[in-house]
Coordinates of N, CA and C in Angstrom, one line a residue:
X1 N 90.7 -25.1 234.9 CA 90.3 -25.7 233.7 C 89.6 -27.1 234.2
X2 N 89.7 -27.6 235.3 CA 89.1 -28.8 235.5 C 87.7 -28.7 236.3
X3 N 87.0 -27.4 235.7 CA 85.7 -27.4 236.2 C 84.7 -28.5 236.0
X4 N 83.8 -28.9 236.8 CA 82.9 -29.9 236.2 C 82.0 -29.2 235.1
X5 N 81.8 -29.9 234.0 CA 81.0 -29.7 232.9 C 79.6 -29.2 233.3
X6 N 79.0 -28.2 232.7 CA 77.8 -27.7 232.8 C 77.0 -28.7 232.2
X7 N 75.9 -28.8 232.9 CA 74.9 -30.1 232.1 C 73.9 -29.2 231.2
X8 N 73.7 -29.4 230.0 CA 72.9 -28.7 229.1 C 72.0 -29.4 228.8
X9 N 70.7 -28.9 228.8 CA 69.5 -29.7 228.2 C 69.4 -29.7 226.7
X10 N 68.5 -30.3 226.3 CA 68.4 -30.4 224.8 C 68.2 -28.9 224.1
X11 N 67.3 -28.3 224.9 CA 67.2 -26.7 224.1 C 68.5 -26.1 224.0
X12 N 69.1 -26.0 225.1 CA 70.5 -25.3 225.2 C 71.4 -25.8 224.1
X13 N 71.5 -27.2 224.1 CA 72.3 -28.1 222.9 C 71.9 -27.4 221.3
X14 N 70.7 -27.3 221.4 CA 70.2 -27.1 220.0 C 70.5 -25.5 219.8
X15 N 70.3 -24.7 220.7 CA 70.7 -23.2 220.7 C 72.2 -23.0 220.2
X16 N 73.1 -23.8 220.7 CA 74.5 -23.7 220.5 C 74.8 -24.2 219.0
X17 N 74.0 -25.4 218.6 CA 74.2 -25.9 217.3 C 73.8 -24.8 216.3
X18 N 72.6 -24.2 216.6 CA 72.2 -23.2 215.6 C 73.1 -22.1 215.6
X19 N 73.9 -21.6 216.5 CA 74.9 -20.5 216.4 C 76.3 -21.0 215.8
X20 N 76.5 -22.3 216.0 CA 77.5 -22.8 215.2 C 77.3 -22.9 213.9
X21 N 76.1 -23.2 213.3 CA 75.6 -23.0 211.9 C 76.0 -21.8 211.4
X22 N 75.5 -20.8 212.2 CA 75.5 -19.4 211.7 C 75.4 -18.5 212.9
X23 N 76.5 -17.9 213.3 CA 76.6 -17.1 214.4 C 76.0 -16.0 214.5
X24 N 75.6 -15.4 213.1 CA 74.6 -14.1 213.0 C 73.0 -14.6 213.1
X25 N 72.8 -15.8 213.2 CA 71.3 -16.1 213.1 C 70.7 -15.2 214.4
X26 N 69.6 -14.7 214.0 CA 68.8 -14.0 215.0 C 68.1 -14.8 216.1
X27 N 68.0 -14.2 217.3 CA 67.2 -14.8 218.4 C 65.9 -15.2 218.0
X28 N 65.2 -14.6 217.2 CA 63.8 -15.0 216.7 C 63.9 -16.1 216.0
X29 N 64.9 -16.3 214.9 CA 65.0 -17.5 214.2 C 65.5 -18.8 215.1
X30 N 66.5 -18.5 215.8 CA 66.8 -19.6 216.8 C 65.5 -20.1 217.6
X31 N 64.9 -19.0 218.1 CA 63.7 -19.5 218.9 C 62.6 -20.2 217.9
X32 N 62.3 -20.0 216.8 CA 61.5 -20.7 216.0 C 62.0 -22.0 215.8
X33 N 63.2 -22.4 215.8 CA 63.8 -23.7 215.5 C 64.0 -24.5 216.7
X34 N 63.9 -23.9 217.9 CA 64.0 -24.8 219.1 C 62.8 -24.7 219.9
X35 N 61.9 -23.7 219.6 CA 60.8 -23.7 220.2 C 60.4 -23.0 221.4
X36 N 61.3 -21.7 221.3 CA 61.3 -20.8 222.6 C 61.1 -19.3 222.0
X37 N 60.7 -18.4 222.8 CA 60.6 -17.1 222.5 C 61.7 -16.3 222.2
X38 N 61.8 -15.5 221.5 CA 63.4 -14.6 221.3 C 63.9 -14.2 222.7
X39 N 62.8 -13.9 223.6 CA 63.4 -13.4 225.0 C 64.1 -14.6 225.7
X40 N 63.6 -15.5 225.5 CA 64.1 -16.8 226.2 C 65.4 -17.3 225.6
X41 N 65.5 -17.2 224.3 CA 66.7 -17.5 223.6 C 67.8 -16.8 224.0
X42 N 67.4 -15.3 224.1 CA 68.5 -14.3 224.5 C 69.0 -14.5 225.9
X43 N 67.9 -14.8 226.7 CA 68.3 -15.2 228.1 C 69.3 -16.5 228.1
X44 N 68.9 -17.4 227.4 CA 69.8 -18.9 227.5 C 71.3 -18.5 226.8
X45 N 71.4 -17.8 225.7 CA 72.5 -17.5 225.2 C 73.4 -16.6 226.1
X46 N 72.8 -15.7 226.9 CA 73.5 -14.7 227.9 C 74.0 -15.8 229.0
X47 N 73.2 -16.7 229.6 CA 73.7 -17.7 230.4 C 74.5 -18.7 230.1
X48 N 74.7 -18.9 228.8 CA 75.8 -19.8 228.3 C 76.9 -19.2 227.9
X49 N 77.0 -17.8 227.6 CA 78.2 -17.1 227.6 C 78.9 -16.4 229.0
X50 N 77.9 -16.2 229.9 CA 78.5 -15.9 231.1 C 78.9 -16.9 231.8
X51 N 78.6 -18.2 231.6 CA 79.3 -19.3 232.1 C 80.5 -19.8 231.5
X52 N 80.7 -19.3 230.5 CA 81.9 -19.7 229.6 C 81.7 -20.9 228.9
X53 N 80.5 -21.6 228.5 CA 80.3 -22.6 228.1 C 80.6 -22.4 226.6
X54 N 80.3 -21.0 226.0 CA 80.4 -20.6 224.6 C 80.9 -19.2 224.5
X55 N 81.4 -19.0 223.3 CA 81.6 -17.7 222.8 C 80.9 -17.5 221.7
X56 N 80.5 -16.4 221.3 CA 80.1 -15.9 220.0 C 81.0 -14.8 219.5
X57 N 81.8 -15.4 218.5 CA 82.9 -14.3 218.1 C 82.9 -14.5 216.5
X58 N 83.7 -13.6 215.9 CA 84.0 -13.5 214.4 C 85.3 -14.1 214.2
X59 N 85.3 -15.0 213.4 CA 86.7 -15.9 213.1 C 87.2 -15.1 211.9
X60 N 88.2 -14.8 211.8 CA 88.7 -14.1 210.7 C 89.9 -14.9 210.1
X61 N 90.2 -14.8 208.6 CA 91.3 -15.3 207.8 C 92.6 -14.2 208.0
X62 N 93.7 -14.9 208.8 CA 94.6 -13.8 209.2 C 95.4 -13.2 207.9
X63 N 95.3 -14.1 206.8 CA 96.0 -13.6 205.6 C 95.2 -12.4 205.0
X64 N 94.0 -12.5 204.9 CA 93.2 -11.4 204.5 C 93.5 -10.1 205.3
X65 N 93.9 -10.3 206.3 CA 94.2 -9.1 207.3 C 95.7 -8.8 207.4
X66 N 96.5 -9.3 206.5 CA 97.8 -9.0 206.3 C 98.8 -10.0 207.2
X67 N 98.3 -10.9 208.0 CA 99.0 -11.8 208.7 C 99.5 -13.0 207.9
X68 N 100.5 -12.9 207.3 CA 101.1 -13.9 206.2 C 101.8 -15.1 206.7
X69 N 102.2 -15.1 208.2 CA 103.0 -16.1 208.5 C 102.1 -16.7 209.8
X70 N 101.7 -18.0 209.8 CA 101.1 -18.6 210.9 C 102.1 -20.0 211.2
X71 N 102.2 -20.4 212.6 CA 103.0 -21.2 212.8 C 102.4 -22.0 214.1
X72 N 102.8 -23.4 214.5 CA 102.5 -23.9 215.5 C 104.0 -24.0 216.1
X73 N 104.2 -23.9 217.6 CA 105.5 -23.9 218.1 C 105.4 -24.8 219.2
X74 N 106.2 -25.8 219.1 CA 106.3 -27.0 220.2 C 107.5 -26.5 221.1
X75 N 107.0 -26.4 222.6 CA 108.1 -25.9 223.7 C 108.2 -26.7 224.4
X76 N 109.6 -27.1 224.8 CA 110.0 -28.1 226.0 C 110.4 -27.0 227.0
X77 N 109.8 -27.4 228.2 CA 110.1 -26.7 229.3 C 110.8 -27.2 230.5
X78 N 111.5 -26.5 231.3 CA 112.0 -27.0 232.5 C 111.5 -26.2 233.6
X79 N 110.9 -27.2 234.7 CA 110.3 -26.5 235.8 C 108.7 -26.4 235.3
X80 N 108.2 -25.4 235.8 CA 106.5 -25.1 235.9 C 106.1 -24.7 234.6
X81 N 105.4 -25.5 233.8 CA 104.8 -25.3 232.4 C 103.5 -24.4 232.4
X82 N 102.9 -24.3 233.8 CA 101.8 -23.3 233.8 C 102.2 -21.9 233.6
X83 N 103.4 -21.7 234.4 CA 104.0 -20.3 234.4 C 104.3 -20.0 233.1
X84 N 105.1 -20.8 232.3 CA 105.4 -20.8 230.9 C 104.3 -20.3 230.1
X85 N 103.1 -21.3 230.2 CA 102.2 -20.9 229.3 C 101.3 -19.7 229.6
X86 N 101.3 -19.5 231.0 CA 100.5 -18.1 231.1 C 101.5 -16.7 230.8
X87 N 102.5 -16.7 230.6 CA 103.4 -15.9 230.2 C 103.2 -15.8 228.4
X88 N 103.2 -16.9 227.9 CA 102.8 -17.0 226.4 C 101.6 -16.6 226.1
X89 N 100.4 -16.7 227.1 CA 99.2 -16.2 226.7 C 99.2 -15.0 226.8
X90 N 100.2 -14.3 227.3 CA 100.3 -12.5 227.4 C 100.7 -12.0 226.1
X91 N 101.4 -12.9 225.3 CA 101.9 -12.4 224.0 C 100.8 -12.1 223.0
X92 N 100.7 -10.9 222.5 CA 99.7 -10.7 221.3 C 99.5 -11.5 220.1
X93 N 100.9 -12.0 219.8 CA 100.9 -13.0 218.6 C 100.5 -14.1 218.7
X94 N 100.4 -14.6 220.0 CA 100.1 -15.9 220.3 C 98.4 -16.0 220.5
X95 N 98.0 -17.0 219.8 CA 96.5 -17.1 219.7 C 95.9 -18.5 220.3
X96 N 96.8 -19.2 220.6 CA 96.4 -20.6 221.4 C 97.6 -21.3 222.2
X97 N 97.3 -21.6 223.2 CA 98.1 -22.1 224.0 C 97.8 -23.4 224.8
X98 N 98.3 -24.5 224.4 CA 98.0 -25.7 225.5 C 99.1 -26.6 225.9
X99 N 98.9 -27.1 227.2 CA 100.0 -27.9 227.9 C 99.6 -29.3 227.2
X100 N 100.7 -30.2 227.0 CA 100.5 -31.4 226.3 C 101.3 -32.5 227.0
X101 N 101.0 -33.7 226.8 CA 101.8 -34.7 227.1 C 102.4 -35.3 225.9
X102 N 103.8 -35.7 225.9 CA 104.5 -36.3 224.8 C 105.9 -35.5 224.5
X103 N 106.3 -35.3 223.4 CA 107.6 -34.7 223.2 C 107.5 -33.1 223.3
X104 N 106.5 -32.5 223.6 CA 106.7 -31.2 223.8 C 105.7 -30.9 225.1
X105 N 106.0 -29.9 225.8 CA 105.1 -29.7 227.0 C 104.2 -28.7 226.8
X106 N 104.4 -27.8 225.8 CA 103.5 -26.8 225.2 C 103.5 -26.7 224.0
X107 N 102.2 -26.5 223.5 CA 102.0 -25.9 222.1 C 101.3 -24.7 222.0
X108 N 102.1 -23.8 221.1 CA 101.5 -22.3 221.0 C 101.4 -22.1 219.4
X109 N 100.4 -21.8 219.2 CA 99.9 -21.1 217.7 C 100.2 -19.6 217.6
X110 N 100.8 -19.3 216.6 CA 101.3 -17.7 216.5 C 100.7 -17.3 215.2
X111 N 100.6 -15.8 215.2 CA 100.0 -15.4 214.0 C 100.9 -14.1 213.9
X112 N 101.7 -14.0 212.6 CA 102.8 -12.8 212.6 C 102.5 -12.3 211.0
X113 N 103.0 -11.3 210.9 CA 102.9 -10.2 209.7 C 103.7 -11.3 208.6
X114 N 105.0 -11.4 209.0 CA 105.9 -12.0 208.1 C 107.0 -13.0 208.9
X115 N 107.9 -13.5 208.0 CA 108.8 -14.3 208.8 C 110.0 -13.4 209.5
X116 N 109.9 -12.4 209.4 CA 110.9 -11.4 210.3 C 110.4 -11.5 211.6
X117 N 109.0 -11.1 211.5 CA 108.1 -10.8 212.7 C 108.4 -12.4 213.5
X118 N 108.1 -13.5 212.9 CA 108.3 -14.8 213.7 C 109.6 -14.9 214.2
X119 N 110.7 -14.6 213.4 CA 112.1 -14.8 214.1 C 112.1 -13.9 215.3
X120 N 111.7 -12.6 215.2 CA 111.7 -11.8 216.5 C 111.0 -12.2 217.6
X121 N 109.7 -12.7 217.3 CA 108.9 -13.4 218.4 C 109.5 -14.6 219.0
X122 N 110.1 -15.4 218.4 CA 110.8 -16.6 218.8 C 112.1 -16.1 219.6
X123 N 113.0 -15.5 219.1 CA 114.3 -15.0 219.6 C 114.0 -14.0 220.9
X124 N 113.2 -13.1 220.8 CA 113.4 -11.9 221.7 C 112.2 -12.1 222.7
X125 N 111.1 -13.0 222.3 CA 109.9 -13.1 223.3 C 109.8 -14.6 224.0
X126 N 109.5 -15.4 223.1 CA 109.3 -17.0 223.4 C 110.6 -17.5 224.1
X127 N 111.7 -17.4 223.4 CA 113.0 -18.2 224.0 C 113.5 -17.6 225.2
X128 N 113.1 -16.2 225.3 CA 113.5 -15.6 226.5 C 112.7 -15.7 227.9
X129 N 111.7 -16.4 227.6 CA 110.7 -16.8 229.0 C 111.4 -17.9 229.6
X130 N 111.7 -17.4 231.2 CA 112.3 -18.4 232.0 C 111.8 -19.7 232.1
X131 N 112.6 -20.9 232.0 CA 112.0 -22.2 231.8 C 111.9 -22.8 230.4
X132 N 111.9 -21.8 229.4 CA 111.8 -22.5 228.0 C 113.3 -22.8 227.5
X133 N 113.2 -24.4 227.4 CA 114.4 -25.1 227.2 C 114.6 -25.0 225.8
X134 N 113.6 -25.5 225.1 CA 113.9 -25.4 223.5 C 112.7 -25.1 222.7
X135 N 112.6 -25.0 221.4 CA 111.4 -24.8 220.6 C 111.4 -25.6 219.6
X136 N 110.5 -25.8 218.9 CA 110.5 -26.5 217.3 C 109.4 -25.7 216.7
X137 N 109.8 -25.0 215.7 CA 108.4 -24.3 214.8 C 108.0 -25.0 213.6
X138 N 106.7 -25.1 213.5 CA 106.2 -25.8 212.1 C 105.3 -24.7 211.6
X139 N 105.9 -24.1 210.4 CA 105.3 -23.0 209.8 C 104.1 -23.6 208.9
X140 N 103.1 -23.0 209.0 CA 102.0 -23.3 208.2 C 102.2 -22.9 206.6
X141 N 101.9 -24.0 205.8 CA 101.9 -23.7 204.4 C 100.7 -23.1 203.8
X142 N 99.7 -23.8 204.5 CA 98.2 -23.7 204.0 C 97.2 -24.1 205.0
X143 N 96.4 -23.4 205.3 CA 95.4 -23.7 206.2 C 94.2 -24.8 205.4
X144 N 94.4 -25.8 205.9 CA 93.5 -26.8 204.9 C 91.8 -26.9 205.4
X145 N 92.0 -27.0 206.8 CA 90.5 -27.0 207.6 C 90.6 -26.3 208.9
X146 N 89.6 -25.6 209.2 CA 89.4 -25.0 210.5 C 88.0 -24.8 210.7
X147 N 87.6 -25.5 211.6 CA 85.9 -25.5 211.8 C 85.8 -25.5 213.4
X148 N 84.7 -24.9 213.7 CA 84.2 -25.0 215.3 C 82.9 -25.5 215.4
X149 N 82.5 -26.5 214.6 CA 81.1 -26.8 214.7 C 81.0 -28.3 215.0
X150 N 81.7 -28.6 216.0 CA 81.9 -29.8 216.4 C 80.5 -30.6 217.2
X151 N 79.7 -29.6 217.6 CA 78.4 -29.8 218.1 C 78.5 -29.8 219.5
X152 N 77.4 -30.3 220.1 CA 77.2 -30.5 221.6 C 77.4 -32.0 222.3
X153 N 77.1 -33.0 221.4 CA 77.0 -34.3 221.6 C 76.1 -34.5 222.6

């Protein structure tokens, strides 16, 4: 993840900003906004996704899909944090994993159907990973804000 950032020109940044505003916007609409043809926009979007600069995805509301329990889990690790993070990343209920500096070595966000599923996830999967020393769970009461439109600066 320490790859050198890709240098984006103003047009690529504008395309990203158009998609952040509305991910369903057509290539033709984006082309009009940024001064390119539909084909040129399609090609640029493909290059941006292939390079890993961006993804175009549908963001869902977990509660609307029957996942009523979300939590952030702070994890303290002995040994190799990268190995623990990789194992966490393979658990389907885990949707976000970051290595951190501070009182926790790793933060992992989880989405579960209910509290029983969260307990099972903690006891049978996460706490059983070699190197996991302790966990602290922060249960979400309400998702106040979640946006992905920070732009390209």
